[in-house]
Short mmCIF file of N, CA, C and O in Angstrom, two decimals:
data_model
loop_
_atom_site.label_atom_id
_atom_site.label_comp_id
_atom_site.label_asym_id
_atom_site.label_seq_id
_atom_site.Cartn_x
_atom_site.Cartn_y
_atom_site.Cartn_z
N UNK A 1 131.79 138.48 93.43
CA UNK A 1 130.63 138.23 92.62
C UNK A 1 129.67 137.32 93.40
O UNK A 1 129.85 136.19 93.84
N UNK A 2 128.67 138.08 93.45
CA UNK A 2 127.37 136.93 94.19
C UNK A 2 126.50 136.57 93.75
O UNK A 2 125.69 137.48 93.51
N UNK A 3 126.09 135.32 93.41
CA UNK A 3 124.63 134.58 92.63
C UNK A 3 123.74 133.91 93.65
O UNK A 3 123.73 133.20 94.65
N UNK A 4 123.06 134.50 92.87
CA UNK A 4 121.53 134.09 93.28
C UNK A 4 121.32 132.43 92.82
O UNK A 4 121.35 131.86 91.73
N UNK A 5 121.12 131.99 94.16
CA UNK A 5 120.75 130.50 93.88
C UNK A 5 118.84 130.35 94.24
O UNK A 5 118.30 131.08 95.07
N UNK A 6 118.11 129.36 93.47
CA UNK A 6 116.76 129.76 93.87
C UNK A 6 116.67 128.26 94.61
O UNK A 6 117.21 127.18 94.41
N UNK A 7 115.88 128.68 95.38
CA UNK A 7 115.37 127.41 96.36
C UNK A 7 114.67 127.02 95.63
O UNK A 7 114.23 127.52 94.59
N UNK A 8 114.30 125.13 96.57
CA UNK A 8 113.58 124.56 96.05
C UNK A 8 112.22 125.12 96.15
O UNK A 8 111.31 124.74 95.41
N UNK A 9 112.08 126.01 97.07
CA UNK A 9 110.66 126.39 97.51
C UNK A 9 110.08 127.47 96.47
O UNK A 9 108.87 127.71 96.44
N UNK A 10 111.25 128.29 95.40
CA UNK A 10 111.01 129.41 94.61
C UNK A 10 110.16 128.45 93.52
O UNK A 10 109.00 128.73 93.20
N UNK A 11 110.77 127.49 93.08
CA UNK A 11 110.44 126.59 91.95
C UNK A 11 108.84 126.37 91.54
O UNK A 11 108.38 125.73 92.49
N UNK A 12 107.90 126.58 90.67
CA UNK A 12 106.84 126.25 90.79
C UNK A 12 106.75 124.87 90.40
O UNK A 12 107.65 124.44 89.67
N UNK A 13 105.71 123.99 90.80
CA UNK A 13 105.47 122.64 90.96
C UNK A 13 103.88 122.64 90.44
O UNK A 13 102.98 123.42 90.76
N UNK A 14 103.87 121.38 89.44
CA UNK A 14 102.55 121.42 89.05
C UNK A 14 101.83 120.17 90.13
O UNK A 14 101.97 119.02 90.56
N UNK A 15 101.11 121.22 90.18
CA UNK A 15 99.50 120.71 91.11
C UNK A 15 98.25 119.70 90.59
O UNK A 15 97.28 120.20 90.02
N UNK A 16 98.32 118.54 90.78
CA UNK A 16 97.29 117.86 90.10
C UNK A 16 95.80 118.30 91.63
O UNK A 16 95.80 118.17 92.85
N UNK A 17 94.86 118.77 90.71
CA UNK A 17 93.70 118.41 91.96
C UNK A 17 92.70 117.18 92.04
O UNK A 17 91.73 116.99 91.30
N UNK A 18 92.96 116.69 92.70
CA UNK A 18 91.83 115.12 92.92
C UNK A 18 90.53 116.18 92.93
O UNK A 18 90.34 117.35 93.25
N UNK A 19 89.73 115.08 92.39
CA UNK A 19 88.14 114.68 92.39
C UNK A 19 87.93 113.48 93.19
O UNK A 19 88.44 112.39 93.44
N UNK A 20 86.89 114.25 93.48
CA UNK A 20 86.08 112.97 94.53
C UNK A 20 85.24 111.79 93.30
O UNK A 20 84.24 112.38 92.90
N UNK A 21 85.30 111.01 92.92
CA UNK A 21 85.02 110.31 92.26
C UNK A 21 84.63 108.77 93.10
O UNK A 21 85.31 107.91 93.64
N UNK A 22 83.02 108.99 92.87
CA UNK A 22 82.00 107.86 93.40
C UNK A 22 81.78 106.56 92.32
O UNK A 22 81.64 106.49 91.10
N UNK A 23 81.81 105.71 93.29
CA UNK A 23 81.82 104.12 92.87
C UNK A 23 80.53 103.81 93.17
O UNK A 23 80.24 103.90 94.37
N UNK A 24 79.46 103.38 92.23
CA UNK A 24 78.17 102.69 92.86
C UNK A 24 77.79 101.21 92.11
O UNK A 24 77.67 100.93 90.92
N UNK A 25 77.69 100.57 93.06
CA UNK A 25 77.35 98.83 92.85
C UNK A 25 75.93 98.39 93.04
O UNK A 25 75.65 98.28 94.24
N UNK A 26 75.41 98.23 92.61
CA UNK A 26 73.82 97.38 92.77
C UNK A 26 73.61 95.75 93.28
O UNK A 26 73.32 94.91 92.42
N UNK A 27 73.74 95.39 94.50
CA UNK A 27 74.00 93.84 95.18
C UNK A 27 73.24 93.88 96.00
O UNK A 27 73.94 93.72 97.00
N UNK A 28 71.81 94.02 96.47
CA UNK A 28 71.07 93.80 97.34
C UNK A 28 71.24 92.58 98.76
O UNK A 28 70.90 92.56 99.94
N UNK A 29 71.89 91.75 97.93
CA UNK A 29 71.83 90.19 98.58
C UNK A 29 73.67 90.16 98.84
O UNK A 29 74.19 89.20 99.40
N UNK A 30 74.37 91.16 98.43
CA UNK A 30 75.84 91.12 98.76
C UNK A 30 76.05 90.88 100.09
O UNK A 30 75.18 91.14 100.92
N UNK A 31 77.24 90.36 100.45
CA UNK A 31 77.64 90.51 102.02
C UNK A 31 79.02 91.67 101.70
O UNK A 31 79.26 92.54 102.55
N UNK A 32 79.52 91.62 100.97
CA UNK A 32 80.41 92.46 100.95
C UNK A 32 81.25 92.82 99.23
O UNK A 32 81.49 92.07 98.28
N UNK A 33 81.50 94.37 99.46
CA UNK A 33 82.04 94.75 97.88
C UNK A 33 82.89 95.55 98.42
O UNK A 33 82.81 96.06 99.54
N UNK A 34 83.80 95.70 97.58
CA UNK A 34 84.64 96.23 97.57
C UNK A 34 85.24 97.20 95.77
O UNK A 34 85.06 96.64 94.68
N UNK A 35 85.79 98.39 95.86
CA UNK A 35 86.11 98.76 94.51
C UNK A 35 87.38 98.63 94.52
O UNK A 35 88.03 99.23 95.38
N UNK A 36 88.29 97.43 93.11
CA UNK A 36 89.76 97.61 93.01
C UNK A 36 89.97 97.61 91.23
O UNK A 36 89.28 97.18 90.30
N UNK A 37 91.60 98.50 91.32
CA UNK A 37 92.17 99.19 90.55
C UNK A 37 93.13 99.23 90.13
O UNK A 37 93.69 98.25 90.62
N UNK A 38 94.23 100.03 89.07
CA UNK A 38 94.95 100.35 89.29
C UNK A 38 95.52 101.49 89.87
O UNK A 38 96.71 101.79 89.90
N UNK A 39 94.26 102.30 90.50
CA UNK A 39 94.42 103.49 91.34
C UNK A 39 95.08 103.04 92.89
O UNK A 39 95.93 103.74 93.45
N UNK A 40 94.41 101.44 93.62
CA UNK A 40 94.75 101.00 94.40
C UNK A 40 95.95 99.36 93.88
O UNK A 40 96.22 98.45 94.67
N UNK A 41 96.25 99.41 92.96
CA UNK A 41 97.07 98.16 92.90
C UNK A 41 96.46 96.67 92.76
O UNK A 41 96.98 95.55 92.79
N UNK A 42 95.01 97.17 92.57
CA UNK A 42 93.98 96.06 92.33
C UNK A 42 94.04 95.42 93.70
O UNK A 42 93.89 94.20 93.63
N UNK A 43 94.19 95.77 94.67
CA UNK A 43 93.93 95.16 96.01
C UNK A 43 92.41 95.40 96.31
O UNK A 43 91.83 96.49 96.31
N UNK A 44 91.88 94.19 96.56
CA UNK A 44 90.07 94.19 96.69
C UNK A 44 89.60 94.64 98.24
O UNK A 44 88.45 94.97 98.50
N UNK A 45 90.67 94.60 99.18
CA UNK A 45 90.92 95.09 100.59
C UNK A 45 90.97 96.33 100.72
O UNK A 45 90.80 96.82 101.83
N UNK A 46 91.23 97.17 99.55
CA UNK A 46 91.48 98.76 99.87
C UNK A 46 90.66 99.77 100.23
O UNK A 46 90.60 100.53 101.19
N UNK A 47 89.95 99.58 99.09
CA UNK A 47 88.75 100.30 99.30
C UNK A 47 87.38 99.99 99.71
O UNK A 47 86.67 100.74 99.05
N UNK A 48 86.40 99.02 100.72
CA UNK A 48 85.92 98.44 101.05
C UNK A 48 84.34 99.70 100.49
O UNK A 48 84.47 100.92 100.39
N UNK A 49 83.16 99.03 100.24
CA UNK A 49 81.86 99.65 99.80
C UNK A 49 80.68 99.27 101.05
O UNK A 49 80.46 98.19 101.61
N UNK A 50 80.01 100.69 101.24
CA UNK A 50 79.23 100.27 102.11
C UNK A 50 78.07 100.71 101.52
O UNK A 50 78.06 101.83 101.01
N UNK A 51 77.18 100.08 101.50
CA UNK A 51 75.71 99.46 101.13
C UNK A 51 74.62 100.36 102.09
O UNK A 51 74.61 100.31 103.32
N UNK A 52 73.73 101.19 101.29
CA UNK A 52 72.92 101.52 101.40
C UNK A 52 71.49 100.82 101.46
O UNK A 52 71.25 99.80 100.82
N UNK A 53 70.69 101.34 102.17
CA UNK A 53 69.29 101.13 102.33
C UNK A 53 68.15 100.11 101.46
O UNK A 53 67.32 99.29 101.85
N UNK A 54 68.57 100.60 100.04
CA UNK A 54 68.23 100.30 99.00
C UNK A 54 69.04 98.91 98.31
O UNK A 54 68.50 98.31 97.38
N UNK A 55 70.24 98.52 98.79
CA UNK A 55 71.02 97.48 98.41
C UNK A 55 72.03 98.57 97.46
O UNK A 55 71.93 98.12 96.32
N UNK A 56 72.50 99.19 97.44
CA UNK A 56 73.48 100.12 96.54
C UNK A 56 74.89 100.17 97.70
O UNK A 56 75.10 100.58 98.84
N UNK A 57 75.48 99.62 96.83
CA UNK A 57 77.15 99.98 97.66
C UNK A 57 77.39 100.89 97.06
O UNK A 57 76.90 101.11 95.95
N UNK A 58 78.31 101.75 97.71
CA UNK A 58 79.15 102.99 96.92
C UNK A 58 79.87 103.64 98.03
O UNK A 58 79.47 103.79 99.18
N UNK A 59 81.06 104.01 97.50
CA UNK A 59 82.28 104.88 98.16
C UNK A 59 82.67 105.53 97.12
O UNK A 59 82.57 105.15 95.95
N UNK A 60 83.31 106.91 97.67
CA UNK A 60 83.93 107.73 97.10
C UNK A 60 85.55 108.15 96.98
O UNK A 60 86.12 108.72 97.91
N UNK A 61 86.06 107.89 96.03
CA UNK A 61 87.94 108.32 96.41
C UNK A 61 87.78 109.54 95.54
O UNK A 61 86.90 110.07 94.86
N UNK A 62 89.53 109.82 95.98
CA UNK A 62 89.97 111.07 95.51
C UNK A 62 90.87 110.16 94.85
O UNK A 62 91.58 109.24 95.24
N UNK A 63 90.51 110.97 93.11
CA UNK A 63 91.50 110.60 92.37
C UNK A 63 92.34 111.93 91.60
O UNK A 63 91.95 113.08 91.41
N UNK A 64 93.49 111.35 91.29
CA UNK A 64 94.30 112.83 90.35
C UNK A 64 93.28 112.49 88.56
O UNK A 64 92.53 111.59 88.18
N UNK A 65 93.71 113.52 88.05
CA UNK A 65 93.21 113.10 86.75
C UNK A 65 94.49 112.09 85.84
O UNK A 65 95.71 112.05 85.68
N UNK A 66 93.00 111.20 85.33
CA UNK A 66 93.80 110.28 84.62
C UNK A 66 93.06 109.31 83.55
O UNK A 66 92.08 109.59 82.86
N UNK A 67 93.73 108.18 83.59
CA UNK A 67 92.49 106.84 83.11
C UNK A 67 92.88 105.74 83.98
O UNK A 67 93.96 105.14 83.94
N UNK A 68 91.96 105.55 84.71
CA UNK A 68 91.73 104.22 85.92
C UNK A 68 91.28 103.24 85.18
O UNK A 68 90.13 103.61 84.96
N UNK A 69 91.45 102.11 84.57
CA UNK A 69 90.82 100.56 84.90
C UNK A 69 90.57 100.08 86.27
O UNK A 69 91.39 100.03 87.19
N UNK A 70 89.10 99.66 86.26
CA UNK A 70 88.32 99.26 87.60
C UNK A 70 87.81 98.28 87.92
O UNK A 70 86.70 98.50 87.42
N UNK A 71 87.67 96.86 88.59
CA UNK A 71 86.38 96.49 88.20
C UNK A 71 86.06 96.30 89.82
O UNK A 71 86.85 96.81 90.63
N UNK A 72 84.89 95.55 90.28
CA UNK A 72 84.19 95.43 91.71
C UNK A 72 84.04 94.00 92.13
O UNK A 72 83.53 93.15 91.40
N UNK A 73 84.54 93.75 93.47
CA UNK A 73 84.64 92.94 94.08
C UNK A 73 83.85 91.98 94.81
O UNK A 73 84.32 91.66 95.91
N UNK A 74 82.58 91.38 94.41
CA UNK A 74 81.52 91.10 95.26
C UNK A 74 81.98 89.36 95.88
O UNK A 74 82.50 88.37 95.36
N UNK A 75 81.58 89.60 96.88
CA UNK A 75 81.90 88.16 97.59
C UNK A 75 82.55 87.04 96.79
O UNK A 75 82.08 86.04 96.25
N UNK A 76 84.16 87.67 96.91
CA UNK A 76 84.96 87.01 96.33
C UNK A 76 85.13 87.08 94.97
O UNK A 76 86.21 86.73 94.49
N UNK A 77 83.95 87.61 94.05
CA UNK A 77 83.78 87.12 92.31
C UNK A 77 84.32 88.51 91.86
O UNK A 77 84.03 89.57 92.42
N UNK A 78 85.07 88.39 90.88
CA UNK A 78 85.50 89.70 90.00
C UNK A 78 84.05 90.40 88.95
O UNK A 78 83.59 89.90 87.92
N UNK A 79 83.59 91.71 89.68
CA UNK A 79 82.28 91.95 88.56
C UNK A 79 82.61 93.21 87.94
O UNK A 79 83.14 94.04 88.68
N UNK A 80 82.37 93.63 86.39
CA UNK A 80 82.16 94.57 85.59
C UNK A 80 81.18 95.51 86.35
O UNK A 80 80.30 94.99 87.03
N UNK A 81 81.27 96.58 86.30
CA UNK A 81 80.36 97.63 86.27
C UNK A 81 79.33 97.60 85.28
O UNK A 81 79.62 97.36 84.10
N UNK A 82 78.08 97.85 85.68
CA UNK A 82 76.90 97.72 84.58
C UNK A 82 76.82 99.01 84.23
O UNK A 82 76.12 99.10 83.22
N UNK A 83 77.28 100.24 84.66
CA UNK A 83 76.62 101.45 83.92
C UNK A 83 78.31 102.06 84.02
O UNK A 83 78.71 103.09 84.58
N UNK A 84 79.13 100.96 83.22
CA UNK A 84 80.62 101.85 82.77
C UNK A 84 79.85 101.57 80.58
O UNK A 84 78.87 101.10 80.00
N UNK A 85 80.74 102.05 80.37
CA UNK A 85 80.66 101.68 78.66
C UNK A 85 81.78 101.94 78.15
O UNK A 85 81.87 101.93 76.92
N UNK A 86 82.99 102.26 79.02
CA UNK A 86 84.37 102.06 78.33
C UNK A 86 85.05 100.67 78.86
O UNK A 86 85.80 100.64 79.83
N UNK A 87 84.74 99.69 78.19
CA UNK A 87 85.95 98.06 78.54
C UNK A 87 87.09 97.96 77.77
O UNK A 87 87.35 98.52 76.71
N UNK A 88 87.76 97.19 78.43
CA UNK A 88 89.33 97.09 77.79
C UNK A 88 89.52 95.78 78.42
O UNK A 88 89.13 95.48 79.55
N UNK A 89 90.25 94.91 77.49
CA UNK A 89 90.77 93.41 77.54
C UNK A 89 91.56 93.52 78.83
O UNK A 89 92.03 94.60 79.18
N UNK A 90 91.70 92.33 79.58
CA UNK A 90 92.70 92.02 80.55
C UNK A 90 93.45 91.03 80.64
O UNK A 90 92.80 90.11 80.15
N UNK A 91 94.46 90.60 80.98
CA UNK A 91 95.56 89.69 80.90
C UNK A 91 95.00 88.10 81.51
O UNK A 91 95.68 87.07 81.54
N UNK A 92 93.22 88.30 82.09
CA UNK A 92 93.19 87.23 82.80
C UNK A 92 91.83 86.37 81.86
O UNK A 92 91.22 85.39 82.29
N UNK A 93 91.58 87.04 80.51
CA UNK A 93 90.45 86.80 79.91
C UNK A 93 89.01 87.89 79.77
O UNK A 93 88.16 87.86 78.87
N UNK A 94 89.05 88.52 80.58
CA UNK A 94 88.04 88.95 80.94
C UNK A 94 88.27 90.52 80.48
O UNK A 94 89.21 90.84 79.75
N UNK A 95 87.26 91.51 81.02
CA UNK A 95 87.28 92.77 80.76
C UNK A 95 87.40 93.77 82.10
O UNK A 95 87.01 93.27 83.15
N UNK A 96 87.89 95.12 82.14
CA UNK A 96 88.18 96.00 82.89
C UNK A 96 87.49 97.10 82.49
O UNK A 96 87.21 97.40 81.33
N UNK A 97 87.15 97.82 83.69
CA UNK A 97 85.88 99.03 83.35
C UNK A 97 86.83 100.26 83.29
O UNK A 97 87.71 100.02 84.12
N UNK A 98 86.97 100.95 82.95
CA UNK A 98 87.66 102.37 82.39
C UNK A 98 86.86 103.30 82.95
O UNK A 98 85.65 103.07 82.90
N UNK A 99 87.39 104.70 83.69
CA UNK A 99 86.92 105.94 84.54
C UNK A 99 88.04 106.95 84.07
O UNK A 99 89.22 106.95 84.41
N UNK A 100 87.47 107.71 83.30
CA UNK A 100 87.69 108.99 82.96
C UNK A 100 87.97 110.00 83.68
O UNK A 100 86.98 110.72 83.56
N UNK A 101 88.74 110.54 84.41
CA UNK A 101 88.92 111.67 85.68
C UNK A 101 89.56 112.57 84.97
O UNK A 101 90.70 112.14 84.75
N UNK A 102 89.40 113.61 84.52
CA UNK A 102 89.99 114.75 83.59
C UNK A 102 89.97 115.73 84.86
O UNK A 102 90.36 116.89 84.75
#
């Protein structure tokens, strides 16, 4: 008697697809921003923002779909996003910006 065993490779596996999902900051006078998360572990080093012409930082990640809490890193100070409108309380007083990636 012989059975069919199925590989791991037969198995289908669900596929999340990232979106490119852009971060934009308004700091004219910034020396440096950065976007952190729990996409990155809230490390303000991860994702570093580079500043446009106009004074606009922004970078782009690839995220899976989900719900990210975010907020932005400007020379040293923890800042809210001005054009998020989903906040949620944080453990340190303050508020966290929410990103929708469906």
């Amino acid at each position: 008697m012989r059975i069919n065993k199925k590989t791991e490779s037969n198995v289908p596996r669900a596929k999340f697809v990232q979106s490119k999902i852009k971060f934009e900051y308004s700091a004219p006078e910034a020396k440096e921003v950065s976007v952190a998360g729990n996409f990155n572990q809230w490390d303000p080093q991860a994702n570093p923002m580079k500043k446009d012409k106009k004074g606009i930082w922004k970078v782009t990640l690839s995220l899976e779909p989900g719900r990210y809490e975010y907020r932005f890193f400007v020379d040293g100070n923890w800042e809210n996003d001005p054009s998020c409108s989903i906040c949620v309380a944080n453990e340190f007083g303050g508020e966290n910006c929410v990103r929708i990636v469906a």
